[in-house]
Structures are given as C-alpha cells and as structure tokens.
C-alpha cells in the first residue's frame, strides 16, 4: 500500500468505519479508544481478534489494509492469513428508525463536548433495530453520527463523544464521518433516517420552506402564462420615459394689517450679516535698537581682596609705626595714594566690626583680670600661707 500522505491513525479510523455493521459495537468502541490514546498496535490486534473470533468475512482490499497496518505497528502480519476472504460480502439489511425521538436527552450532554472539538459540522442520531456482529448487544441500539470538516480529527472526536455519553449513562455507537467522503450503505441508511441534534455552534440543516398562500399560487399560474423576459423577441420597445413630478408651488405671502405672515427662503441666506473689516496698511516695521544697560557703580570696598589674619596683623603693625617724613609721601603717585587711602578705610571698617563681635569676650577678660588684681594671682584669690 502506497503512502498518500494520510496518517496511520486516520487510516485505521477509516478501516474501523468500514467494519461498522459487521463487527460488534462494543469491540469497535474499544478499538477506537486504543486508537485515540495512541495504542495503535492494540487497536489493530483488537480488530483482527474480533474478525477471527466471529469468522467475519472481509474483502481482499480490506485484508491487504489490515496486513499493512500490522506491519506499520510492528505486529505479527501472519494473523491475516487466517481471515476468511470473500469476493462479495453477504448482504445484510439494517433497519434504522427515529420514531421514539433518539435526540431527546443528547442536546444537553453533547453541547459542551462538541463546542471544544475542532470543525464539528453537525450531530445526528438514530435508532438501529437490527443486530450487528457475532455477539450483538441489546436492541435497539442508538447510533450517533458526527460530521466533521477537514480541520477535525476523527479518532479524537469519536473517543471524546463516546466518553461523554458513557459518563452520562447513555449507551451508543459513535460514528465520525468526514464531509466529502463517500458513505457506505450502512452509514447512508443511518443518515437518511436520523434526526439532527440541536448543538450550539454547529450548523443546522435549514427547515423546509412553508407552503405558499393561495393568492401567490394564482399569481404564479398567471405569470407562467405570460412570456418571460428570456422568451421575448429582441426587438422589444424600450419603456416609455417616466415624467418627473413637478415641485409644489411656494406658499403665497399674505399681509393682514400690521401683522404679516411671511415664509422666507433659507437657501443662500446667512443668519447674521458679516461684520465690516477695516483694512489698515501695514508699514514695514523698523528694527528696534536694544538699549544697553547702564553700568552699575563699583563698590571698591567689596571688590578689594580680603586679607588673611596674619596679613591684617602685619598691616596693622606697619600702620602703628611712626609715619615717614613727608618726602616719602611726595614720591608716591596719585594711584598709590588712592589705594593707600582705600586700605585705611577698609581697616577701620574691619576694626569696628571686630570690636562689636568680641565686645562680650573682652568684658569677661577684663573682669577676670580685675579680679586677679583685687584678690591676688595665686590660690584662687587666697593669700599664700
């Protein structure tokens, strides 16, 4: 068997689908469960064992497919040598019915399960009143038919729906069909007699259209007697042009005394007249010349470099000495005299500031010196013994 791009689980699902109606329903459900959980070898061996145990005949193509599947799952392919092979399968007519409403208790159970499965198109249900397989179960047997699209996965969908039904206590045989594939005689008969299950999210079959009323039937009968547009000759005259309706005249304005009834036309009118705008000739503006800020007066006392304490003490000692004769002052320039005068002013200002800051300390020192002079300089004011 050549590989046409179809996976092994899908091939096995199609093989189990072809055995529906010939193999027991419970055996098919068990094999589909093995297939869904990934135990492909057990699924194939379950099918071969059921066929051998029930002496169920198969076609040559079916035996070749089973042999190929046994090779793929690394199982013993010689088991198919004991399968009964026939050229034509015995005809078994299965009976399906939907009289006792097989979908009554399925909508609430399958609604949540189907909503999470991919590409489920529709769900249908029917009763089967004929046995299937060598050891059939109780009858009638409920058959659930699930249609999926190309995006769905048949083995997982079959196992999921079957597990939900068994958990709810509903015994059914789940058959998952892919849209677009050819149906067997068994599945075609089941689909024909089945009823749709109302599932949210799955497209439902459209209801049949209601019968037309009698008036519509009479109109259709008359329309059939008249020639249709495609039966008429090509030289049909064009329809006459339809005259456009004349616009209604505007209401006449009537004047009654001082009160006048008017119907003004609002087309092209403005609510308020535009305000007149005075045009002012703009002369070219001359560039403004920014005025320079006036120079601030310089305080020479602030600009003078601050002297250090040792320099200040040396300068005070120099000033305390006797001035030199006037011949030295005569040799000084005007600039040097100004600097000397500025220095005298700054020293006087510093002396006044220092005297205010150290006035309290000097008073304490003078007081202590006065106390020493009054009581003596030793033994804290006591005379020596």
mmCIF file of C-alpha atoms in Angstrom:
data_model
loop_
_atom_site.group_PDB
_atom_site.id
_atom_site.type_symbol
_atom_site.label_atom_id
_atom_site.label_comp_id
_atom_site.label_asym_id
_atom_site.label_seq_id
_atom_site.Cartn_x
_atom_site.Cartn_y
_atom_site.Cartn_z
ATOM 1 C CA UNK A 1 0.000 0.000 0.000
ATOM 2 C CA UNK A 2 1.447 3.328 -1.023
ATOM 3 C CA UNK A 3 1.659 6.254 1.309
ATOM 4 C CA UNK A 4 -0.639 9.034 0.017
ATOM 5 C CA UNK A 5 0.018 11.484 2.846
ATOM 6 C CA UNK A 6 -2.704 10.170 5.190
ATOM 7 C CA UNK A 7 -1.554 9.380 8.710
ATOM 8 C CA UNK A 8 -1.758 5.922 10.217
ATOM 9 C CA UNK A 9 -4.389 6.868 12.856
ATOM 10 C CA UNK A 10 -6.707 8.229 10.151
ATOM 11 C CA UNK A 11 -6.227 5.080 8.032
ATOM 12 C CA UNK A 12 -7.074 2.876 10.985
ATOM 13 C CA UNK A 13 -10.137 5.002 11.762
ATOM 14 C CA UNK A 14 -11.384 4.573 8.185
ATOM 15 C CA UNK A 15 -10.749 0.820 8.437
ATOM 16 C CA UNK A 16 -12.826 0.605 11.631
ATOM 17 C CA UNK A 17 -15.508 2.721 9.975
ATOM 18 C CA UNK A 18 -15.801 0.220 7.129
ATOM 19 C CA UNK A 19 -16.385 -2.583 9.659
ATOM 20 C CA UNK A 20 -19.461 -0.894 11.185
ATOM 21 C CA UNK A 21 -22.498 -3.157 10.965
ATOM 22 C CA UNK A 22 -20.337 -6.323 10.686
ATOM 23 C CA UNK A 23 -18.330 -6.091 13.936
ATOM 24 C CA UNK A 24 -19.775 -5.805 17.444
ATOM 25 C CA UNK A 25 -20.410 -2.215 18.598
ATOM 26 C CA UNK A 26 -18.518 -2.707 21.870
ATOM 27 C CA UNK A 27 -15.454 -4.088 20.054
ATOM 28 C CA UNK A 28 -15.393 -1.110 17.684
ATOM 29 C CA UNK A 29 -15.684 1.342 20.601
ATOM 30 C CA UNK A 30 -12.787 -0.362 22.413
ATOM 31 C CA UNK A 31 -10.607 -0.291 19.265
ATOM 32 C CA UNK A 32 -11.381 3.415 18.722
ATOM 33 C CA UNK A 33 -10.388 4.132 22.306
ATOM 34 C CA UNK A 34 -6.993 2.421 21.787
ATOM 35 C CA UNK A 35 -6.582 4.435 18.606
ATOM 36 C CA UNK A 36 -7.327 7.764 20.318
ATOM 37 C CA UNK A 37 -4.853 7.215 23.166
ATOM 38 C CA UNK A 38 -2.034 6.264 20.752
ATOM 39 C CA UNK A 39 -2.002 2.486 21.245
ATOM 40 C CA UNK A 40 -2.204 1.683 17.551
ATOM 41 C CA UNK A 41 -0.907 -1.864 17.853
ATOM 42 C CA UNK A 42 -3.614 -2.831 20.349
ATOM 43 C CA UNK A 43 -6.291 -1.249 18.124
ATOM 44 C CA UNK A 44 -5.246 -3.339 15.092
ATOM 45 C CA UNK A 45 -4.871 -6.521 17.124
ATOM 46 C CA UNK A 46 -8.319 -5.903 18.685
ATOM 47 C CA UNK A 47 -9.867 -5.702 15.222
ATOM 48 C CA UNK A 48 -8.067 -8.836 13.932
ATOM 49 C CA UNK A 49 -9.032 -10.819 17.025
ATOM 50 C CA UNK A 50 -12.709 -9.837 16.674
ATOM 51 C CA UNK A 51 -12.744 -10.836 12.996
ATOM 52 C CA UNK A 52 -11.117 -14.200 13.735
ATOM 53 C CA UNK A 53 -13.324 -14.938 16.736
ATOM 54 C CA UNK A 54 -16.554 -14.230 14.856
ATOM 55 C CA UNK A 55 -15.409 -15.690 11.499
ATOM 56 C CA UNK A 56 -16.400 -12.386 9.894
ATOM 57 C CA UNK A 57 -15.557 -12.323 6.172
ATOM 58 C CA UNK A 58 -13.515 -9.488 4.662
ATOM 59 C CA UNK A 59 -12.711 -8.313 1.156
ATOM 60 C CA UNK A 60 -9.228 -8.734 -0.365
ATOM 61 C CA UNK A 61 -8.580 -4.992 -0.170
ATOM 62 C CA UNK A 62 -9.578 -4.986 3.485
ATOM 63 C CA UNK A 63 -7.201 -7.862 4.280
ATOM 64 C CA UNK A 64 -4.374 -6.018 2.477
ATOM 65 C CA UNK A 65 -5.092 -2.899 4.539
ATOM 66 C CA UNK A 66 -5.052 -4.917 7.779
ATOM 67 C CA UNK A 67 -1.743 -6.579 6.783
ATOM 68 C CA UNK A 68 -0.167 -3.199 6.051
ATOM 69 C CA UNK A 69 -1.375 -1.838 9.399
ATOM 70 C CA UNK A 70 0.135 -4.816 11.250
ATOM 71 C CA UNK A 71 3.481 -4.159 9.532
ATOM 72 C CA UNK A 72 3.322 -0.468 10.483
ATOM 73 C CA UNK A 73 2.706 -1.179 14.180
ATOM 74 C CA UNK A 74 5.442 -3.895 14.292
ATOM 75 C CA UNK A 75 2.934 -6.676 14.942
ATOM 76 C CA UNK A 76 2.570 -10.209 13.532
ATOM 77 C CA UNK A 77 1.216 -9.827 9.984
ATOM 78 C CA UNK A 78 0.699 -13.589 9.580
ATOM 79 C CA UNK A 79 -2.557 -13.278 11.560
ATOM 80 C CA UNK A 80 -4.339 -12.117 8.426
ATOM 81 C CA UNK A 81 -3.688 -15.437 6.725
ATOM 82 C CA UNK A 82 -6.486 -16.984 8.776
ATOM 83 C CA UNK A 83 -9.074 -14.322 7.914
ATOM 84 C CA UNK A 84 -11.988 -15.521 5.726
ATOM 85 C CA UNK A 85 -11.687 -13.608 2.459
ATOM 86 C CA UNK A 86 -14.625 -13.343 0.042
ATOM 87 C CA UNK A 87 -15.090 -11.523 -3.226
ATOM 88 C CA UNK A 88 -18.578 -10.283 -2.297
ATOM 89 C CA UNK A 89 -19.829 -9.604 1.195
ATOM 90 C CA UNK A 90 -23.152 -11.154 2.258
ATOM 91 C CA UNK A 91 -25.982 -8.655 2.072
ATOM 92 C CA UNK A 92 -27.269 -7.587 5.498
ATOM 93 C CA UNK A 93 -30.045 -5.007 5.592
ATOM 94 C CA UNK A 94 -30.016 -2.946 8.774
ATOM 95 C CA UNK A 95 -33.178 -1.242 9.979
ATOM 96 C CA UNK A 96 -32.963 2.345 11.279
ATOM 97 C CA UNK A 97 -35.762 4.401 12.781
ATOM 98 C CA UNK A 98 -36.231 7.725 14.615
ATOM 99 C CA UNK A 99 -39.797 7.245 15.871
ATOM 100 C CA UNK A 100 -39.085 7.306 19.620
ATOM 101 C CA UNK A 101 -37.077 10.597 19.445
ATOM 102 C CA UNK A 102 -33.432 9.465 19.843
ATOM 103 C CA UNK A 103 -32.187 13.079 20.355
ATOM 104 C CA UNK A 104 -34.347 13.842 23.413
ATOM 105 C CA UNK A 105 -31.582 13.583 26.027
ATOM 106 C CA UNK A 106 -28.475 14.243 23.899
ATOM 107 C CA UNK A 107 -28.505 18.033 23.401
ATOM 108 C CA UNK A 108 -27.593 18.929 26.968
ATOM 109 C CA UNK A 109 -24.950 16.196 27.202
ATOM 110 C CA UNK A 110 -23.147 16.849 23.904
ATOM 111 C CA UNK A 111 -23.391 20.645 23.810
ATOM 112 C CA UNK A 112 -20.264 21.308 25.900
ATOM 113 C CA UNK A 113 -18.250 18.428 24.448
ATOM 114 C CA UNK A 114 -18.887 19.395 20.830
ATOM 115 C CA UNK A 115 -18.136 23.091 21.459
ATOM 116 C CA UNK A 116 -14.465 22.326 22.270
ATOM 117 C CA UNK A 117 -13.892 19.893 19.380
ATOM 118 C CA UNK A 118 -12.463 21.310 16.137
ATOM 119 C CA UNK A 119 -14.531 21.650 12.958
ATOM 120 C CA UNK A 120 -17.644 19.733 14.013
ATOM 121 C CA UNK A 121 -20.288 20.405 11.370
ATOM 122 C CA UNK A 122 -23.347 18.523 12.665
ATOM 123 C CA UNK A 123 -24.507 15.770 15.012
ATOM 124 C CA UNK A 124 -27.332 13.358 14.157
ATOM 125 C CA UNK A 125 -28.855 10.390 15.979
ATOM 126 C CA UNK A 126 -30.958 7.347 15.050
ATOM 127 C CA UNK A 127 -32.086 4.007 16.488
ATOM 128 C CA UNK A 128 -30.868 0.727 14.933
ATOM 129 C CA UNK A 129 -33.187 -2.221 15.495
ATOM 130 C CA UNK A 130 -31.076 -4.894 13.734
ATOM 131 C CA UNK A 131 -28.120 -6.762 15.343
ATOM 132 C CA UNK A 132 -24.511 -6.212 14.324
ATOM 133 C CA UNK A 133 -21.638 -8.666 14.713
ATOM 134 C CA UNK A 134 -21.479 -12.190 16.033
ATOM 135 C CA UNK A 135 -22.294 -11.188 19.616
ATOM 136 C CA UNK A 136 -24.651 -8.199 19.393
ATOM 137 C CA UNK A 137 -25.778 -6.246 22.401
ATOM 138 C CA UNK A 138 -29.292 -5.235 23.464
ATOM 139 C CA UNK A 139 -31.584 -3.669 20.895
ATOM 140 C CA UNK A 140 -32.479 -1.094 19.821
ATOM 141 C CA UNK A 141 -29.001 0.395 19.595
ATOM 142 C CA UNK A 142 -28.547 4.167 19.488
ATOM 143 C CA UNK A 143 -26.193 5.351 16.697
ATOM 144 C CA UNK A 144 -24.685 8.860 16.886
ATOM 145 C CA UNK A 145 -23.374 10.262 13.581
ATOM 146 C CA UNK A 146 -20.917 13.169 13.795
ATOM 147 C CA UNK A 147 -19.907 15.096 10.677
ATOM 148 C CA UNK A 148 -16.520 16.877 10.806
ATOM 149 C CA UNK A 149 -14.669 19.077 8.346
ATOM 150 C CA UNK A 150 -11.095 18.796 7.054
ATOM 151 C CA UNK A 151 -9.756 20.566 10.147
ATOM 152 C CA UNK A 152 -11.209 17.972 12.526
ATOM 153 C CA UNK A 153 -9.509 14.811 13.827
ATOM 154 C CA UNK A 154 -11.798 11.803 13.588
ATOM 155 C CA UNK A 155 -10.165 9.445 16.167
ATOM 156 C CA UNK A 156 -10.136 12.074 18.910
ATOM 157 C CA UNK A 157 -13.677 13.259 18.108
ATOM 158 C CA UNK A 158 -15.040 9.721 18.229
ATOM 159 C CA UNK A 159 -13.372 8.905 21.546
ATOM 160 C CA UNK A 160 -14.403 12.218 23.141
ATOM 161 C CA UNK A 161 -18.082 11.927 22.210
ATOM 162 C CA UNK A 162 -18.217 8.259 23.235
ATOM 163 C CA UNK A 163 -16.583 9.028 26.611
ATOM 164 C CA UNK A 164 -19.061 11.849 27.349
ATOM 165 C CA UNK A 165 -22.035 9.617 26.524
ATOM 166 C CA UNK A 166 -20.762 6.720 28.653
ATOM 167 C CA UNK A 167 -20.139 9.090 31.562
ATOM 168 C CA UNK A 168 -23.757 10.280 31.300
ATOM 169 C CA UNK A 169 -25.008 6.660 31.254
ATOM 170 C CA UNK A 170 -26.041 6.693 27.583
ATOM 171 C CA UNK A 171 -25.128 3.615 25.555
ATOM 172 C CA UNK A 172 -24.477 4.488 21.897
ATOM 173 C CA UNK A 173 -22.290 3.662 18.933
ATOM 174 C CA UNK A 174 -20.422 6.781 17.747
ATOM 175 C CA UNK A 175 -19.575 7.017 14.041
ATOM 176 C CA UNK A 176 -17.493 10.040 12.916
ATOM 177 C CA UNK A 177 -17.840 10.847 9.215
ATOM 178 C CA UNK A 178 -15.701 13.301 7.252
ATOM 179 C CA UNK A 179 -17.545 15.722 4.998
ATOM 180 C CA UNK A 180 -16.907 14.982 1.322
ATOM 181 C CA UNK A 181 -16.110 11.263 1.646
ATOM 182 C CA UNK A 182 -18.261 8.514 0.127
ATOM 183 C CA UNK A 183 -20.612 6.821 2.588
ATOM 184 C CA UNK A 184 -21.113 3.095 2.828
ATOM 185 C CA UNK A 185 -24.593 1.575 2.523
ATOM 186 C CA UNK A 186 -24.764 1.182 6.305
ATOM 187 C CA UNK A 187 -23.978 4.860 7.014
ATOM 188 C CA UNK A 188 -26.092 6.160 4.144
ATOM 189 C CA UNK A 189 -29.161 4.374 5.543
ATOM 190 C CA UNK A 190 -28.417 5.674 9.041
ATOM 191 C CA UNK A 191 -28.031 9.294 7.873
ATOM 192 C CA UNK A 192 -31.270 9.121 5.873
ATOM 193 C CA UNK A 193 -33.358 8.049 8.876
ATOM 194 C CA UNK A 194 -31.552 10.147 11.510
ATOM 195 C CA UNK A 195 -32.597 13.371 13.232
ATOM 196 C CA UNK A 196 -30.311 16.379 13.890
ATOM 197 C CA UNK A 197 -29.208 17.082 17.443
ATOM 198 C CA UNK A 198 -29.510 20.818 18.320
ATOM 199 C CA UNK A 199 -25.928 21.750 19.158
ATOM 200 C CA UNK A 200 -24.856 25.372 19.651
ATOM 201 C CA UNK A 201 -22.042 26.313 17.276
ATOM 202 C CA UNK A 202 -22.732 23.501 14.767
ATOM 203 C CA UNK A 203 -24.548 24.498 11.577
ATOM 204 C CA UNK A 204 -28.053 23.072 11.498
ATOM 205 C CA UNK A 205 -29.967 21.952 8.453
ATOM 206 C CA UNK A 206 -32.339 24.678 7.214
ATOM 207 C CA UNK A 207 -36.038 23.991 7.938
ATOM 208 C CA UNK A 208 -38.305 23.239 4.964
ATOM 209 C CA UNK A 209 -39.947 26.365 3.487
ATOM 210 C CA UNK A 210 -43.634 26.893 4.383
ATOM 211 C CA UNK A 211 -46.237 26.280 1.648
ATOM 212 C CA UNK A 212 -47.096 29.423 -0.357
ATOM 213 C CA UNK A 213 -50.528 31.062 0.170
ATOM 214 C CA UNK A 214 -53.307 30.525 -2.435
ATOM 215 C CA UNK A 215 -53.009 34.096 -3.783
ATOM 216 C CA UNK A 216 -49.318 33.538 -4.532
ATOM 217 C CA UNK A 217 -50.162 30.274 -6.295
ATOM 218 C CA UNK A 218 -52.715 32.039 -8.536
ATOM 219 C CA UNK A 219 -50.200 34.773 -9.309
ATOM 220 C CA UNK A 220 -47.595 32.195 -10.258
ATOM 221 C CA UNK A 221 -50.114 30.490 -12.559
ATOM 222 C CA UNK A 222 -50.804 33.746 -14.380
ATOM 223 C CA UNK A 223 -47.118 34.585 -14.620
ATOM 224 C CA UNK A 224 -46.432 31.227 -16.276
ATOM 225 C CA UNK A 225 -48.985 32.014 -18.984
ATOM 226 C CA UNK A 226 -47.265 35.300 -19.866
ATOM 227 C CA UNK A 227 -43.968 35.132 -21.754
ATOM 228 C CA UNK A 228 -40.904 35.691 -19.603
ATOM 229 C CA UNK A 229 -38.142 38.145 -20.392
ATOM 230 C CA UNK A 230 -35.898 35.500 -21.950
ATOM 231 C CA UNK A 231 -38.727 34.212 -24.200
ATOM 232 C CA UNK A 232 -39.483 37.611 -25.757
ATOM 233 C CA UNK A 233 -38.023 38.761 -29.067
ATOM 234 C CA UNK A 234 -35.040 41.049 -29.148
ATOM 235 C CA UNK A 235 -36.932 43.964 -30.787
ATOM 236 C CA UNK A 236 -38.829 44.834 -27.652
ATOM 237 C CA UNK A 237 -39.531 48.547 -27.468
ATOM 238 C CA UNK A 238 -37.853 50.438 -24.715
ATOM 239 C CA UNK A 239 -40.027 51.511 -21.784
ATOM 240 C CA UNK A 240 -41.548 54.960 -22.069
ATOM 241 C CA UNK A 241 -39.783 57.632 -20.050
ATOM 242 C CA UNK A 242 -41.433 58.482 -16.775
ATOM 243 C CA UNK A 243 -42.136 62.188 -16.209
ATOM 244 C CA UNK A 244 -40.592 63.613 -13.104
ATOM 245 C CA UNK A 245 -43.034 65.041 -10.556
ATOM 246 C CA UNK A 246 -43.493 68.823 -10.641
ATOM 247 C CA UNK A 247 -42.362 70.530 -7.427
ATOM 248 C CA UNK A 248 -45.119 72.039 -5.325
ATOM 249 C CA UNK A 249 -45.516 75.875 -5.591
ATOM 250 C CA UNK A 250 -44.291 78.010 -2.755
ATOM 251 C CA UNK A 251 -46.943 79.395 -0.367
ATOM 252 C CA UNK A 252 -48.233 82.898 -1.192
ATOM 253 C CA UNK A 253 -47.369 85.661 1.270
ATOM 254 C CA UNK A 254 -50.480 87.306 2.711
ATOM 255 C CA UNK A 255 -50.480 90.636 4.528
ATOM 256 C CA UNK A 256 -53.100 91.240 7.209
ATOM 257 C CA UNK A 257 -52.859 94.679 8.825
ATOM 258 C CA UNK A 258 -49.720 95.276 10.832
ATOM 259 C CA UNK A 259 -49.038 91.579 11.213
ATOM 260 C CA UNK A 260 -47.503 89.990 8.118
ATOM 261 C CA UNK A 261 -47.156 86.262 7.547
ATOM 262 C CA UNK A 262 -44.006 85.554 5.651
ATOM 263 C CA UNK A 263 -42.302 82.374 4.591
ATOM 264 C CA UNK A 264 -38.700 83.420 3.997
ATOM 265 C CA UNK A 265 -36.480 81.239 1.868
ATOM 266 C CA UNK A 266 -33.470 79.963 3.788
ATOM 267 C CA UNK A 267 -31.456 78.966 0.728
ATOM 268 C CA UNK A 268 -28.342 81.055 0.324
ATOM 269 C CA UNK A 269 -29.091 83.219 3.372
ATOM 270 C CA UNK A 270 -26.904 83.782 6.383
ATOM 271 C CA UNK A 271 -28.126 84.064 9.981
ATOM 272 C CA UNK A 272 -26.130 87.292 10.580
ATOM 273 C CA UNK A 273 -24.532 89.715 8.094
ATOM 274 C CA UNK A 274 -20.752 89.737 8.070
ATOM 275 C CA UNK A 275 -19.084 92.475 10.077
ATOM 276 C CA UNK A 276 -17.140 95.090 8.082
ATOM 277 C CA UNK A 277 -13.428 94.725 8.335
ATOM 278 C CA UNK A 278 -11.259 97.831 8.288
ATOM 279 C CA UNK A 279 -8.141 97.393 6.247
ATOM 280 C CA UNK A 280 -5.058 99.009 7.759
ATOM 281 C CA UNK A 281 -1.984 99.451 5.688
ATOM 282 C CA UNK A 282 0.945 97.844 7.424
ATOM 283 C CA UNK A 283 4.151 99.818 7.174
ATOM 284 C CA UNK A 284 7.388 97.913 7.377
ATOM 285 C CA UNK A 285 8.499 97.926 10.986
ATOM 286 C CA UNK A 286 11.927 99.337 11.662
ATOM 287 C CA UNK A 287 14.264 97.162 13.664
ATOM 288 C CA UNK A 288 14.364 98.269 17.267
ATOM 289 C CA UNK A 289 17.721 99.055 18.791
ATOM 290 C CA UNK A 290 18.094 97.460 22.149
ATOM 291 C CA UNK A 291 19.401 99.867 24.783
ATOM 292 C CA UNK A 292 22.464 98.722 26.607
ATOM 293 C CA UNK A 293 22.131 98.519 30.388
ATOM 294 C CA UNK A 294 23.758 101.297 32.351
ATOM 295 C CA UNK A 295 26.946 100.329 34.139
ATOM 296 C CA UNK A 296 26.467 99.647 37.803
ATOM 297 C CA UNK A 297 28.677 101.635 40.252
ATOM 298 C CA UNK A 298 31.513 99.581 41.616
ATOM 299 C CA UNK A 299 31.900 99.349 45.372
ATOM 300 C CA UNK A 300 35.573 99.360 45.907
ATOM 301 C CA UNK A 301 35.199 98.053 49.445
ATOM 302 C CA UNK A 302 33.511 94.872 48.082
ATOM 303 C CA UNK A 303 35.987 94.400 45.235
ATOM 304 C CA UNK A 304 39.008 94.674 47.467
ATOM 305 C CA UNK A 305 40.627 91.349 48.072
ATOM 306 C CA UNK A 306 40.006 90.024 51.570
ATOM 307 C CA UNK A 307 43.164 89.840 53.664
ATOM 308 C CA UNK A 308 44.186 86.922 55.780
ATOM 309 C CA UNK A 309 44.554 87.323 59.587
ATOM 310 C CA UNK A 310 48.374 87.284 59.500
ATOM 311 C CA UNK A 311 48.438 89.845 56.667
ATOM 312 C CA UNK A 312 45.970 92.028 58.553
ATOM 313 C CA UNK A 313 48.126 91.874 61.719
ATOM 314 C CA UNK A 314 51.251 92.793 59.747
ATOM 315 C CA UNK A 315 49.433 95.703 58.118
ATOM 316 C CA UNK A 316 48.168 96.986 61.472
ATOM 317 C CA UNK A 317 51.714 96.817 62.896
ATOM 318 C CA UNK A 318 53.021 98.753 59.927
ATOM 319 C CA UNK A 319 50.412 101.440 60.324
ATOM 320 C CA UNK A 320 51.081 101.722 64.048
ATOM 321 C CA UNK A 321 54.654 102.733 63.409
ATOM 322 C CA UNK A 322 55.657 106.390 63.078
ATOM 323 C CA UNK A 323 54.942 107.744 59.667
ATOM 324 C CA UNK A 324 57.792 108.500 57.403
ATOM 325 C CA UNK A 325 58.639 112.091 56.588
ATOM 326 C CA UNK A 326 56.599 113.892 54.019
ATOM 327 C CA UNK A 327 59.337 113.406 51.461
ATOM 328 C CA UNK A 328 58.253 109.778 51.124
ATOM 329 C CA UNK A 329 54.620 110.797 50.569
ATOM 330 C CA UNK A 330 55.710 113.239 47.953
ATOM 331 C CA UNK A 331 57.354 110.439 45.995
ATOM 332 C CA UNK A 332 54.030 108.433 45.838
ATOM 333 C CA UNK A 333 51.874 108.700 42.738
ATOM 334 C CA UNK A 334 48.198 109.606 42.771
ATOM 335 C CA UNK A 335 47.126 105.997 42.189
ATOM 336 C CA UNK A 336 49.207 104.717 45.100
ATOM 337 C CA UNK A 337 47.781 107.368 47.390
ATOM 338 C CA UNK A 338 44.239 106.386 46.443
ATOM 339 C CA UNK A 339 44.955 102.729 47.137
ATOM 340 C CA UNK A 340 46.526 103.616 50.483
ATOM 341 C CA UNK A 341 43.507 105.698 51.461
ATOM 342 C CA UNK A 342 41.157 102.868 50.412
ATOM 343 C CA UNK A 343 43.155 100.420 52.542
ATOM 344 C CA UNK A 344 42.886 102.737 55.587
ATOM 345 C CA UNK A 345 39.108 102.868 55.189
ATOM 346 C CA UNK A 346 38.796 99.111 54.928
ATOM 347 C CA UNK A 347 40.960 98.542 58.026
ATOM 348 C CA UNK A 348 38.886 100.987 60.003
ATOM 349 C CA UNK A 349 35.694 99.233 58.948
ATOM 350 C CA UNK A 350 37.123 95.798 59.923
ATOM 351 C CA UNK A 351 38.202 97.118 63.325
ATOM 352 C CA UNK A 352 34.706 98.385 64.052
ATOM 353 C CA UNK A 353 33.144 95.057 63.036
ATOM 354 C CA UNK A 354 35.652 93.041 65.108
ATOM 355 C CA UNK A 355 35.101 95.240 68.138
ATOM 356 C CA UNK A 356 31.337 94.552 68.066
ATOM 357 C CA UNK A 357 31.792 90.793 67.711
ATOM 358 C CA UNK A 358 34.365 90.485 70.577
ATOM 359 C CA UNK A 359 32.870 93.034 72.970
ATOM 360 C CA UNK A 360 31.399 90.383 75.339
ATOM 361 C CA UNK A 361 34.579 88.288 75.442
ATOM 362 C CA UNK A 362 36.730 91.339 76.100
ATOM 363 C CA UNK A 363 34.468 92.322 79.028
ATOM 364 C CA UNK A 364 34.874 88.907 80.567
ATOM 365 C CA UNK A 365 38.641 89.063 80.151
ATOM 366 C CA UNK A 366 38.827 92.497 81.743
ATOM 367 C CA UNK A 367 36.665 91.302 84.623
ATOM 368 C CA UNK A 368 38.862 88.331 85.308
ATOM 369 C CA UNK A 369 41.961 90.497 85.194
ATOM 370 C CA UNK A 370 40.354 92.907 87.611
ATOM 371 C CA UNK A 371 39.517 90.025 89.944
ATOM 372 C CA UNK A 372 43.120 88.890 89.848
ATOM 373 C CA UNK A 373 44.364 92.306 90.686
ATOM 374 C CA UNK A 374 41.974 92.556 93.621
ATOM 375 C CA UNK A 375 42.416 89.131 95.198
ATOM 376 C CA UNK A 376 45.845 88.085 94.045
ATOM 377 C CA UNK A 377 47.169 85.964 91.272
ATOM 378 C CA UNK A 378 47.501 82.623 93.074
ATOM 379 C CA UNK A 379 45.429 80.168 95.120
ATOM 380 C CA UNK A 380 42.160 81.424 93.595
ATOM 381 C CA UNK A 381 42.253 84.740 95.446
ATOM 382 C CA UNK A 382 43.656 83.455 98.763
ATOM 383 C CA UNK A 383 46.970 84.769 100.089
ATOM 384 C CA UNK A 384 49.759 82.304 100.463
ATOM 385 C CA UNK A 385 50.351 80.961 103.951
#
